[in-house]
């Protein structure tokens, strides 16, 4: 495994599959009466959030606690860009406190990369979303959700997403979720199509390993999964599209459009959903929509990433089978039940 | 007065000759000149150029003396082979009055490392709204002839038109930082393949090109002279080429870093590569080199932009824009233009001394190396190879993109009116 997780593009196919397989193991912990493993006992992880995101922070925190890590939450609200040195200063403070890993969320693209490569800090860095750049654990949980739904929960082990056709719809330009997903899904063998108005597609997209279409209706019948991206209303004021209604007519997902999708196809959304504009309630509440599962899967994926980066490096390398890896990790330490009092 | 004999240097890269400096002037150029009473500098294999002239330097004084002062900036200039620099107006206070430009001018004179010619702001406070007292700055002791709001674009077409018209009265020139502000809101780097991947706000080429197109048309309409600062795209080259072919009085500059570096460097997220205009693509770099070679781009200007360490040792978005450049400019030009065969040393002398002195009307600079001329001279050892070490910079700031990179050539001597400011590569 790599030392840091900064970008979904840094993962090889085998590394990504290992994370997905490990996450399946982690998911089983959630089914136990006591949802806790001793794996990271005695390790301190800091959630360094320079940008608000309660959902992502809670997901990481749940993952860390299920692995028995000590958790420090650091919210640096309102600092970041206006006082650039705060990132470096904060990093060095955490280093001095002996933090074992840093989960960072930042409004500036590249901040996690800078943190990992500038010599400010030694600990592994996990990117929990940076600017409009990357959000690799989101892409991993999306891929995990797709693999469960489209390949099968147990049949999926060891498998990638070869041949699956995935469509991402919405604000690609400002979306770290889109960037991460294009990279990871391509690595996993899927065929990705981006659908958006041309104003919300970045100049330079032509080198990305995906197709680009401006027409949602044409793409839907050929999609195994349709992922709706967040579209912020303020984009309208910046003239990225004329009105909310026009956006919704051309790029929103309603029941009629959903009916054009193959029967097995799923609808995904990183949340929180803007109902009405991006997606109608009918679609959001249908059993094809995986939003709630995505949240659950997020914890399993983050457990897997933390485990592999911090706890399971050697074991994982020596025993590629995730089941073996996890059992070895567990037997070296007190059992889950002993740990849980 | 002291006499100095430079022996056996290739004048403008041509035949080896002796050059005798007597006092402030070149006394003789020839072979086997008499060394009696003169300090002799053995310069075999070295190139003798007229002292370099930089039309685009940020000295930061007054206001940001933690980044650079007139003293440290002119020391950096001398170390880089410059005998004259034009100091940009974006200081605190802004150089938009006779008082501020005279202060900068006098500091340059007092320190004596190179001539400092202040550039006056086009508009009050660089705000783009109201013309600064251009005439008063011209009439001051500083004798300002170049006006620029550099760092910001004079984006209001009417203000730009008026400025172009107004400076005709005293033969001034407006130097435009071409950046359409709305198209570059939130811009962090060149808009293209790399920005799409990195998720950094794009600075599109068209934001530069559209302003250049507008300004050359304005200059034509009012019959004035416009200078384009740090041109950075292949499209800008095409527009300037077209304007010149049409007889429009436009000149243009390119920075050394735009001749060498591309936006691929931004993948490191290291803010040392953050600059405005941003590093562009390989295709742009090649177009700029060719344009400099064929004269479409008239000069090389450094856009020397010193920043303290803390303004660069942070995340990309928070970092200041700019690079230092005075001490590495000639080396970059040697590597990108001379060693590629695009330009000979006489061409370098033109692009880095003669033409910038002409555009900025720097008296006594950019003159031929011949008897009777002011002894503003630079001696270069082109065979030198070495890694750039910012610890040795005279500039107060170290934000160079070339740290550890091997660049050719080294300034061994610089003479300002016959007085050595650099001897054997060290400040005198
Ligand atoms: Zn500028």
XYZ file of C-alpha atoms and ligand atoms in Angstrom:
770
model
C 0.000 0.000 0.000
C 0.918 3.610 -0.484
C 1.880 5.865 2.408
C -0.741 8.550 1.837
C -4.107 8.651 0.095
C -4.197 11.947 -1.769
C -5.767 11.156 -5.119
C -7.843 8.335 -6.533
C -5.494 8.480 -9.510
C -2.648 7.222 -7.331
C -4.314 3.841 -6.749
C -3.491 0.850 -8.917
C -6.253 -1.569 -9.870
C -5.010 -4.102 -7.314
C -4.729 -1.560 -4.525
C -8.242 -0.326 -5.205
C -9.654 -3.865 -5.245
C -7.808 -4.629 -2.009
C -9.450 -1.619 -0.377
C -12.884 -2.688 -1.625
C -12.345 -6.262 -0.427
C -11.083 -5.055 2.954
C -14.141 -2.822 3.216
C -16.361 -5.909 2.799
C -14.644 -7.376 5.833
C -15.072 -4.128 7.718
C -18.752 -4.060 6.793
C -19.218 -7.294 8.724
C -18.093 -5.529 11.884
C -21.117 -3.307 11.530
C -23.338 -6.372 11.655
C -21.915 -7.464 15.006
C -23.564 -6.519 18.274
C -20.377 -4.714 19.255
C -19.161 -2.706 16.304
C -15.540 -2.377 17.260
C -12.130 -3.775 16.332
C -8.963 -3.254 18.399
C -6.821 -2.732 15.323
C -5.777 0.897 15.857
C -5.816 0.907 19.627
C -3.286 3.380 20.966
C -3.043 5.241 17.661
C -4.107 8.860 17.434
C -5.818 10.169 14.337
C -6.583 13.820 13.750
C -9.496 14.930 11.622
C -8.222 18.272 10.374
C -11.160 20.085 8.835
C -10.430 23.481 7.324
C -13.768 23.338 5.574
C -17.093 22.352 7.102
C -18.383 18.930 6.270
C -20.251 17.287 9.079
C -21.137 14.232 6.990
C -17.593 13.404 5.973
C -16.186 14.191 9.402
C -18.683 11.960 11.180
C -18.056 9.157 8.709
C -14.299 9.267 9.331
C -14.838 9.582 13.058
C -17.106 6.538 13.109
C -14.525 4.567 11.139
C -11.717 5.631 13.465
C -13.685 4.738 16.577
C -14.705 1.344 15.227
C -10.998 0.655 14.827
C -10.412 1.825 18.420
C -8.238 4.778 17.483
C -8.046 7.897 19.636
C -9.639 10.751 17.724
C -8.837 14.449 17.725
C -11.193 16.689 15.817
C -9.684 19.933 14.673
C -11.981 22.393 12.951
C -10.127 25.408 11.616
C -13.160 27.308 10.552
C -12.614 30.571 8.758
C -8.848 30.317 8.622
C -7.357 28.578 5.568
C -6.798 30.787 2.589
C -6.698 34.220 4.197
C -4.041 32.997 6.614
C -2.125 30.520 4.520
C 0.495 29.682 7.124
C -2.146 28.152 9.370
C -1.956 24.831 7.529
C 1.762 24.512 8.110
C 1.519 25.714 11.708
C -1.328 23.361 12.499
C 0.465 20.447 10.874
C 3.557 21.030 12.943
C 1.518 21.264 16.121
C -0.066 17.909 15.350
C 3.326 16.438 14.565
C 4.628 17.642 17.907
C 1.663 15.981 19.599
C 2.572 12.666 18.005
C -0.417 12.226 15.757
C -0.254 8.949 13.780
C -2.373 10.015 10.826
C -4.078 13.135 9.549
C -7.398 13.166 7.751
C -7.598 16.531 6.054
C -10.388 18.456 4.415
C -9.455 21.784 2.829
C -11.035 24.320 0.521
C -7.762 24.696 -1.409
C -6.977 22.152 -4.113
C -3.619 20.564 -3.401
C -3.515 21.323 0.341
C -3.346 17.594 1.325
C -0.637 16.993 -1.291
C 1.326 19.913 0.081
C 0.858 18.608 3.621
C 2.122 15.176 2.608
C 5.112 16.344 0.570
C 6.451 19.527 2.183
C 8.234 17.928 5.098
C 5.973 19.717 7.559
C 4.751 16.428 8.948
C 5.700 12.732 8.927
C 2.346 11.053 9.477
C 0.278 9.520 6.674
C -2.171 11.984 5.134
C -5.652 11.016 3.983
C -7.441 13.450 1.720
C -11.030 13.966 2.830
C -11.711 16.387 -0.003
C -9.599 19.279 -1.304
C -11.101 22.184 -3.192
C -12.255 21.059 -6.604
C -9.505 18.473 -6.862
C -10.072 15.058 -5.253
C -12.122 13.164 -2.696
C -10.708 9.638 -2.987
C -12.615 7.932 -0.169
C -15.857 9.177 -1.718
C -14.874 7.569 -5.025
C -13.978 4.359 -3.205
C -17.298 4.194 -1.387
C -19.093 4.877 -4.660
C -17.175 2.077 -6.365
C -17.902 -0.190 -3.404
C -21.606 0.580 -3.679
C -21.567 -0.104 -7.420
C -19.698 -3.351 -7.005
C -22.173 -4.586 -4.401
C -25.177 -3.668 -6.516
C -23.893 -4.499 -9.995
C -21.550 -7.439 -9.361
C -22.798 -8.809 -6.061
C -21.773 -8.634 -2.449
C -19.821 -11.886 -2.192
C -19.376 -12.520 -5.898
C -17.709 -9.126 -5.972
C -14.685 -10.032 -3.871
C -11.522 -9.680 -5.908
C -13.522 -8.190 -8.784
C -13.357 -4.787 -10.402
C -15.996 -2.967 -12.468
C -14.839 -4.080 -15.903
C -17.341 -3.208 -18.602
C -19.787 -1.387 -16.354
C -21.129 1.820 -17.831
C -21.268 4.663 -15.342
C -22.718 8.111 -16.005
C -21.917 11.164 -13.872
C -24.349 14.051 -14.245
C -24.028 17.651 -13.111
C -21.390 20.142 -12.055
C -18.241 18.363 -13.188
C -16.231 21.601 -13.247
C -16.384 22.211 -9.507
C -16.635 18.584 -8.442
C -13.864 16.728 -6.654
C -16.253 13.778 -6.584
C -16.340 13.715 -10.381
C -12.561 13.920 -10.711
C -12.008 11.143 -8.179
C -14.667 8.928 -9.689
C -13.422 9.291 -13.253
C -9.935 8.267 -12.139
C -10.971 5.352 -9.962
C -13.722 3.958 -12.176
C -11.370 4.005 -15.137
C -8.737 2.173 -13.091
C -11.393 -0.395 -12.182
C -12.258 -0.988 -15.837
C -15.572 0.869 -16.059
C -16.633 3.065 -18.977
C -17.426 6.533 -17.693
C -19.549 9.215 -19.342
C -19.847 12.731 -17.996
C -23.061 14.607 -18.716
C -23.341 18.325 -18.042
C -24.029 21.633 -19.713
C -20.810 22.725 -21.489
C -20.333 25.534 -18.958
C -19.887 22.993 -16.181
C -17.320 20.841 -17.994
C -13.693 21.898 -17.465
C -11.571 23.119 -20.357
C -9.008 20.332 -20.763
C -11.443 17.476 -20.068
C -10.514 15.887 -23.386
C -7.549 14.128 -21.820
C -9.656 12.457 -19.118
C -10.308 8.745 -19.546
C -14.035 9.196 -20.192
C -16.663 10.352 -22.667
C -18.436 13.702 -22.409
C -22.025 14.268 -23.477
C -24.361 17.234 -23.186
C -27.453 15.081 -23.631
C -28.671 13.063 -20.660
C -31.531 11.297 -22.437
C -29.191 9.708 -24.960
C -26.911 8.302 -22.309
C -29.446 6.923 -19.825
C -30.430 3.743 -21.725
C -26.759 2.713 -21.793
C -26.025 3.304 -18.110
C -25.582 0.712 -15.368
C -25.314 3.457 -12.784
C -26.189 7.139 -12.913
C -24.500 9.334 -10.368
C -26.018 12.739 -9.815
C -23.549 15.414 -8.726
C -24.275 18.302 -6.484
C -25.257 21.519 -8.299
C -25.117 24.608 -6.156
C -27.801 27.171 -6.785
C -25.273 30.013 -6.771
C -23.804 28.657 -10.019
C -26.914 30.036 -11.641
C -26.010 33.566 -10.580
C -22.543 33.105 -12.061
C -24.240 32.322 -15.397
C -23.229 28.649 -15.581
C -26.863 27.997 -16.530
C -29.835 30.288 -17.081
C -32.397 29.133 -14.534
C -32.951 26.355 -12.065
C -35.933 25.172 -14.065
C -33.979 24.978 -17.299
C -31.230 23.032 -15.552
C -33.740 20.681 -14.082
C -35.470 20.128 -17.444
C -32.233 19.253 -19.205
C -30.132 17.588 -16.524
C -32.412 16.695 -13.634
C -33.404 13.095 -12.967
C -37.123 12.441 -12.656
C -39.257 9.318 -12.822
C -39.735 9.562 -16.560
C -36.013 9.738 -17.181
C -35.297 6.967 -14.675
C -37.618 4.739 -16.683
C -35.230 5.028 -19.635
C -32.505 3.334 -17.635
C -32.020 -0.439 -17.804
C -33.954 -2.265 -15.110
C -30.890 -3.217 -13.070
C -29.406 0.280 -13.190
C -28.958 2.268 -9.989
C -29.133 5.949 -9.126
C -26.411 7.407 -6.916
C -25.807 10.725 -5.216
C -22.960 11.817 -2.919
C -25.454 13.812 -0.871
C -26.824 16.055 0.354
C -29.402 16.020 -2.432
C -31.057 19.141 -3.770
C -34.475 17.651 -4.298
C -36.426 19.146 -7.130
C -33.476 20.525 -9.039
C -31.065 17.612 -9.441
C -33.356 14.788 -8.553
C -37.076 14.440 -7.885
C -38.388 12.974 -4.638
C -39.810 10.064 -6.618
C -36.306 9.083 -7.776
C -34.580 9.867 -4.500
C -36.967 7.664 -2.569
C -37.030 4.766 -5.025
C -35.258 1.525 -4.173
C -32.911 2.084 -7.110
C -31.429 5.037 -5.294
C -28.419 4.102 -3.181
C -27.899 7.317 -1.197
C -28.437 5.720 2.214
C -26.240 2.708 1.395
C -23.524 5.076 0.231
C -23.447 6.643 3.685
C -23.178 3.240 5.368
C -20.533 2.095 2.913
C -18.561 5.250 3.554
C -17.736 4.073 7.051
C -16.587 0.643 5.844
C -14.391 2.181 3.147
C -12.804 4.632 5.563
C -12.149 1.825 8.027
C -10.464 -0.127 5.243
C -8.309 2.821 4.183
C -7.228 3.644 7.740
C -6.572 -0.006 8.450
C -4.450 -0.513 5.363
C -2.534 2.747 5.729
C -1.919 2.487 9.456
C -2.407 -0.992 10.713
C -2.376 -3.587 8.032
C 0.507 -2.659 5.782
C 2.770 -5.609 6.343
C 0.047 -8.147 6.871
C -1.807 -6.968 3.801
C 1.280 -7.262 1.642
C 2.124 -10.712 2.925
C -1.426 -12.016 2.697
C -3.296 -10.567 -0.215
C -6.520 -12.270 0.850
C -8.384 -9.706 2.893
C -10.014 -12.287 5.129
C -6.673 -13.641 6.202
C -5.299 -10.165 6.659
C -8.040 -9.072 8.936
C -7.976 -12.195 11.077
C -4.263 -11.873 11.531
C -4.660 -8.269 12.537
C -7.297 -9.222 15.053
C -5.532 -12.217 16.609
C -2.397 -10.229 17.366
C -4.420 -8.047 19.651
C -7.175 -8.534 22.227
C -10.372 -9.792 20.657
C -13.185 -7.483 19.756
C -15.250 -8.478 22.766
C -12.416 -7.997 25.244
C -11.757 -4.616 23.784
C -15.276 -3.382 24.016
C -15.883 -2.635 27.659
C 40.471 58.230 -13.092
C 40.847 54.501 -13.098
C 41.550 52.532 -16.192
C 40.403 48.974 -16.793
C 41.457 46.780 -19.688
C 39.207 43.882 -20.536
C 41.406 41.602 -22.557
C 40.284 39.166 -25.192
C 36.519 39.164 -24.675
C 34.174 38.335 -27.520
C 32.318 41.602 -27.972
C 28.639 40.727 -28.544
C 29.831 37.177 -29.162
C 32.000 38.187 -32.134
C 35.789 38.341 -32.500
C 37.908 38.503 -29.357
C 38.937 42.104 -28.697
C 40.385 44.305 -25.983
C 38.178 46.954 -24.444
C 39.700 49.832 -22.517
C 37.587 51.640 -19.960
C 38.813 55.056 -18.886
C 36.736 56.691 -16.187
C 33.065 56.474 -17.071
C 33.470 55.735 -20.736
C 34.805 53.199 -23.173
C 38.096 54.688 -24.365
C 39.049 52.177 -27.047
C 38.082 48.873 -28.600
C 40.670 46.963 -30.573
C 43.425 44.379 -30.512
C 46.565 44.492 -28.413
C 45.557 47.637 -26.572
C 48.159 49.169 -24.252
C 47.616 48.040 -20.664
C 49.775 50.744 -19.083
C 48.206 52.056 -15.902
C 45.155 49.853 -16.250
C 43.755 47.024 -14.162
C 43.672 44.045 -16.521
C 40.799 41.565 -16.627
C 41.651 38.451 -18.577
C 38.406 37.643 -20.344
C 39.344 34.962 -22.832
C 36.304 32.881 -23.773
C 33.947 35.363 -22.179
C 31.227 37.382 -23.870
C 31.057 41.149 -23.476
C 27.592 42.672 -23.670
C 26.210 46.125 -23.113
C 24.896 46.262 -19.523
C 21.511 44.558 -19.356
C 18.346 46.614 -18.950
C 15.242 45.243 -17.251
C 12.018 46.984 -18.162
C 10.027 45.091 -15.524
C 11.346 44.786 -11.958
C 9.556 44.853 -8.621
C 11.794 46.459 -5.993
C 9.059 46.504 -3.281
C 10.373 49.689 -1.660
C 8.514 51.619 -0.326
C 6.212 49.397 1.692
C 7.432 45.819 1.468
C 11.051 46.132 2.520
C 10.795 42.639 4.014
C 10.672 41.279 0.439
C 13.167 43.579 -1.242
C 14.602 47.083 -1.061
C 16.053 49.333 -3.698
C 19.463 48.370 -2.321
C 19.017 44.575 -2.356
C 17.083 44.684 -5.621
C 19.777 46.668 -7.410
C 22.434 44.387 -5.940
C 20.520 41.447 -7.387
C 20.297 43.316 -10.672
C 24.051 43.961 -10.778
C 24.698 40.296 -9.936
C 22.545 39.368 -12.908
C 24.474 41.676 -15.248
C 21.996 44.567 -15.235
C 23.020 48.212 -15.250
C 19.498 49.640 -15.348
C 16.136 48.462 -14.051
C 12.662 49.899 -14.373
C 10.864 49.664 -11.029
C 7.174 48.814 -11.180
C 4.685 51.105 -9.513
C 2.796 48.631 -7.300
C 4.508 49.644 -4.057
C 2.910 50.917 -0.810
C 2.299 53.769 -1.290
C 1.743 53.271 -5.004
C 4.158 55.146 -7.247
C 1.427 57.396 -8.592
C 2.871 60.773 -7.623
C 6.048 62.712 -8.341
C 7.057 62.339 -4.682
C 7.125 58.556 -4.659
C 8.882 58.150 -8.006
C 11.545 60.660 -6.984
C 12.167 58.768 -3.745
C 12.757 55.492 -5.598
C 14.901 57.232 -8.192
C 17.114 58.864 -5.528
C 17.568 55.611 -3.607
C 18.847 54.007 -6.801
C 21.325 56.842 -7.334
C 22.546 56.732 -3.731
C 23.194 52.996 -3.666
C 24.942 53.027 -7.035
C 24.546 49.380 -8.051
C 22.462 50.136 -11.088
C 20.305 52.903 -12.440
C 16.736 52.769 -11.215
C 14.144 54.246 -13.491
C 10.756 54.337 -11.747
C 7.625 53.378 -13.648
C 4.617 55.502 -12.795
C 1.152 54.160 -12.155
C -1.383 54.791 -14.915
C -4.236 55.290 -12.474
C -4.468 56.556 -8.912
C -3.790 53.724 -6.472
C -3.773 51.242 -9.393
C -7.523 51.309 -9.085
C -8.178 51.710 -12.763
C -10.579 54.585 -12.306
C -8.792 57.929 -12.430
C -5.624 58.848 -14.319
C -2.628 59.478 -12.073
C -0.648 62.704 -12.617
C 1.300 61.268 -15.516
C 2.688 64.648 -16.575
C 3.929 65.542 -13.102
C 5.730 62.203 -12.828
C 7.315 62.811 -16.219
C 8.390 66.316 -15.219
C 9.834 65.145 -11.867
C 13.514 64.469 -11.255
C 12.761 60.820 -12.047
C 11.683 61.736 -15.594
C 9.142 58.930 -15.841
C 8.447 57.749 -19.383
C 6.879 54.325 -18.761
C 3.514 54.007 -17.046
C 1.921 50.804 -15.847
C -0.632 49.502 -13.371
C 1.243 46.176 -13.508
C -0.175 43.575 -11.188
C -3.500 44.824 -12.398
C -4.873 45.373 -15.875
C -6.090 48.762 -17.030
C -9.293 47.041 -18.029
C -11.557 50.026 -18.591
C -11.277 50.693 -22.328
C -11.897 54.416 -21.941
C -9.234 54.884 -19.250
C -6.781 52.914 -21.388
C -7.588 55.026 -24.409
C -7.111 58.257 -22.457
C -3.800 57.094 -20.998
C -2.507 56.153 -24.441
C -3.522 59.539 -25.789
C -2.268 61.550 -22.837
C 1.310 60.231 -22.773
C 1.795 61.229 -26.394
C 2.384 64.772 -25.147
C 5.754 63.740 -23.740
C 6.562 60.578 -25.677
C 5.612 58.174 -22.905
C 4.476 54.604 -23.230
C 1.786 52.633 -21.413
C 2.875 49.129 -20.388
C -0.159 46.913 -20.047
C -0.558 43.920 -17.762
C -3.035 42.161 -20.051
C -5.530 40.305 -17.890
C -9.259 40.546 -18.411
C -10.403 40.610 -14.791
C -13.764 38.850 -15.100
C -12.275 35.969 -17.098
C -9.640 35.423 -14.420
C -11.674 35.586 -11.224
C -10.315 32.940 -8.868
C -7.585 32.053 -11.382
C -4.746 29.993 -9.962
C -2.956 28.626 -13.016
C -3.168 28.264 -16.799
C -6.573 26.954 -17.829
C -6.124 23.688 -19.658
C -5.398 20.025 -19.253
C -3.424 20.400 -16.040
C -5.855 22.773 -14.312
C -8.722 20.434 -15.196
C -6.940 17.598 -13.462
C -5.675 19.519 -10.449
C -8.936 21.300 -9.829
C -7.280 24.714 -9.713
C -9.064 27.788 -11.045
C -8.152 28.447 -14.677
C -6.495 31.584 -16.139
C -7.466 31.228 -19.794
C -5.189 32.403 -22.596
C -8.054 34.407 -24.043
C -8.059 36.659 -20.960
C -4.629 37.889 -22.035
C -5.227 37.809 -25.769
C -8.502 39.733 -25.737
C -6.909 42.652 -23.856
C -3.888 42.703 -26.167
C -6.181 42.703 -29.193
C -8.191 45.576 -27.758
C -5.130 47.596 -26.792
C -3.311 47.339 -30.108
C -6.509 48.510 -31.788
C -6.772 51.391 -29.331
C -3.123 52.309 -29.916
C -3.765 52.314 -33.638
C -6.885 54.414 -33.308
C -5.265 57.144 -31.235
C -1.849 56.853 -32.884
C 0.021 56.032 -29.725
C 2.529 53.528 -28.458
C 1.662 50.543 -26.265
C 3.923 47.989 -24.604
C 2.666 44.544 -23.624
C 4.093 43.185 -20.379
C 5.010 39.520 -19.926
C 3.239 38.089 -22.929
C 2.676 34.400 -22.310
C 0.601 32.650 -24.963
C 0.981 31.544 -28.558
C -2.202 33.456 -29.374
C -0.760 36.685 -27.968
C 2.213 36.256 -30.274
C -0.119 36.002 -33.255
C -1.934 39.197 -32.298
C 1.271 41.179 -31.788
C 2.636 39.846 -35.077
C -0.519 40.933 -36.850
C -0.443 44.366 -35.171
C 3.158 44.959 -36.171
C 2.472 43.903 -39.751
C -0.296 46.486 -39.771
C 2.110 49.190 -38.616
C 0.733 49.563 -35.119
C 3.325 50.910 -32.657
C 3.398 47.990 -30.230
C 6.267 46.379 -28.364
C 6.177 43.265 -26.227
C 8.180 41.483 -23.571
C 8.549 37.884 -22.426
C 9.914 36.699 -19.083
C 12.688 34.111 -18.769
C 10.367 31.740 -16.895
C 7.823 31.775 -19.698
C 10.650 30.751 -22.053
C 11.534 27.713 -19.960
C 8.832 26.423 -17.630
C 5.388 24.959 -18.331
C 2.207 24.406 -16.350
C 3.272 20.788 -15.862
C 5.360 22.116 -12.956
C 2.166 22.985 -11.090
C 1.542 19.281 -10.545
C 3.933 19.629 -7.608
C 1.516 22.139 -6.019
C 4.689 23.975 -5.038
C 3.798 27.691 -4.961
C 7.264 28.614 -6.179
C 5.724 27.981 -9.616
C 2.775 30.286 -8.967
C 3.133 33.375 -11.118
C 1.010 35.841 -13.028
C 0.517 35.373 -15.923
C 0.726 31.673 -15.165
C 3.125 29.176 -16.672
C 1.566 28.002 -19.925
C 1.990 24.940 -22.121
C 4.930 23.569 -24.088
C 3.317 24.864 -27.270
C 3.168 28.389 -25.849
C 6.791 28.203 -24.699
C 7.944 27.229 -28.182
C 5.896 30.012 -29.799
C 7.378 32.571 -27.380
C 10.929 31.455 -28.138
C 10.340 31.742 -31.856
C 8.696 35.132 -31.488
C 11.608 36.428 -29.431
C 13.984 35.136 -32.086
C 12.145 36.729 -35.008
C 11.602 40.030 -33.185
C 7.836 39.816 -32.792
C 8.587 39.919 -29.080
C 11.035 42.778 -28.638
C 12.599 42.108 -25.270
C 13.154 39.847 -22.299
C 12.005 41.381 -19.009
C 12.340 39.594 -15.697
C 9.140 40.503 -13.801
C 11.428 39.960 -10.791
C 8.838 39.546 -8.024
C 10.396 38.953 -4.622
C 8.263 37.458 -1.843
C 9.223 36.450 1.709
C 9.443 32.743 2.543
C 6.163 32.598 4.470
C 4.210 33.864 1.458
C 5.303 30.773 -0.500
C 5.607 28.123 2.233
C 1.897 27.346 2.327
C -0.858 25.785 0.270
C -1.031 26.827 -3.390
C -4.206 28.893 -3.203
C -2.898 30.984 -0.309
C 0.502 31.704 -1.867
C 1.624 34.975 -3.413
C 2.180 35.105 -7.169
C 5.626 35.769 -8.586
C 9.228 34.657 -8.899
C 12.568 36.338 -8.488
C 14.417 36.547 -11.781
C 17.183 39.147 -11.988
C 19.994 36.812 -11.058
C 19.042 33.952 -13.363
C 17.620 35.755 -16.407
C 20.663 35.633 -18.640
C 21.309 31.976 -17.819
C 17.761 31.058 -18.795
C 18.059 33.035 -22.029
C 21.381 31.347 -22.784
C 19.804 27.930 -22.287
C 16.539 28.550 -24.115
C 17.659 30.881 -26.908
C 21.428 30.690 -27.466
C 22.060 27.002 -26.886
C 19.029 26.121 -29.006
C 20.474 28.168 -31.865
C 17.522 30.559 -31.960
C 19.502 33.673 -31.052
C 23.187 34.650 -31.146
C 24.830 36.831 -28.490
C 24.313 39.959 -30.567
C 20.646 39.054 -30.531
C 20.761 38.633 -26.765
C 22.371 42.083 -26.480
C 19.512 43.496 -28.513
C 16.677 41.767 -26.611
C 18.093 42.319 -23.136
C 19.791 45.702 -23.440
C 19.419 47.709 -26.637
C 15.684 47.254 -27.188
C 14.554 47.618 -23.558
C 16.685 50.766 -23.233
C 15.064 52.123 -26.382
C 11.497 51.311 -25.278
C 12.059 52.810 -21.825
C 14.287 55.656 -23.045
C 17.036 54.753 -20.585
C 19.753 57.226 -21.461
C 23.277 55.866 -21.710
C 22.123 52.243 -21.684
C 21.866 49.732 -24.481
C 24.597 51.549 -26.380
C 27.121 49.992 -28.766
C 30.390 48.755 -27.258
C 32.595 51.375 -28.867
C 34.852 54.286 -28.023
C 33.129 57.276 -26.482
C 30.126 55.345 -25.154
C 29.235 55.095 -21.463
C 30.995 52.088 -19.941
C 27.856 50.161 -18.970
C 29.059 46.629 -19.635
C 28.519 43.021 -18.631
C 30.955 40.144 -18.928
C 29.562 36.624 -19.139
C 31.287 33.266 -18.901
C 29.091 31.120 -21.150
C 30.984 27.887 -20.426
C 30.034 27.893 -16.757
C 27.646 25.182 -15.568
C 26.196 25.013 -12.104
C 23.101 24.385 -10.042
C 21.174 27.456 -8.912
C 21.670 28.078 -5.184
C 19.303 30.738 -3.838
C 21.392 31.009 -0.668
C 23.863 32.999 -2.739
C 21.309 35.490 -4.054
C 21.720 39.182 -3.376
C 17.967 39.568 -3.517
C 16.312 39.596 -0.130
C 13.871 36.929 -1.329
C 14.531 33.371 -2.437
C 11.427 32.483 -4.412
C 13.223 31.102 -7.448
C 11.740 28.254 -9.473
C 15.254 27.138 -10.417
C 16.610 26.009 -7.039
C 18.891 23.042 -7.674
C 18.382 23.247 -11.441
C 21.524 23.399 -13.561
C 21.667 26.519 -15.715
C 24.490 27.626 -17.989
C 26.472 30.862 -17.877
C 27.580 33.192 -15.137
C 28.036 36.930 -14.834
C 31.684 37.537 -13.938
C 31.788 41.349 -14.127
C 29.321 44.205 -14.338
C 30.346 47.802 -14.907
C 28.136 50.806 -14.252
C 29.664 53.847 -15.932
C 33.130 52.369 -15.621
C 32.815 51.322 -11.994
C 32.729 47.595 -11.311
C 29.590 46.568 -9.410
C 30.403 42.880 -9.782
C 33.935 41.443 -9.833
C 34.658 37.738 -10.352
C 31.002 36.915 -9.782
C 30.797 38.789 -6.486
C 29.286 42.162 -5.627
C 31.968 44.842 -5.501
Zn 2.296 41.949 -14.485
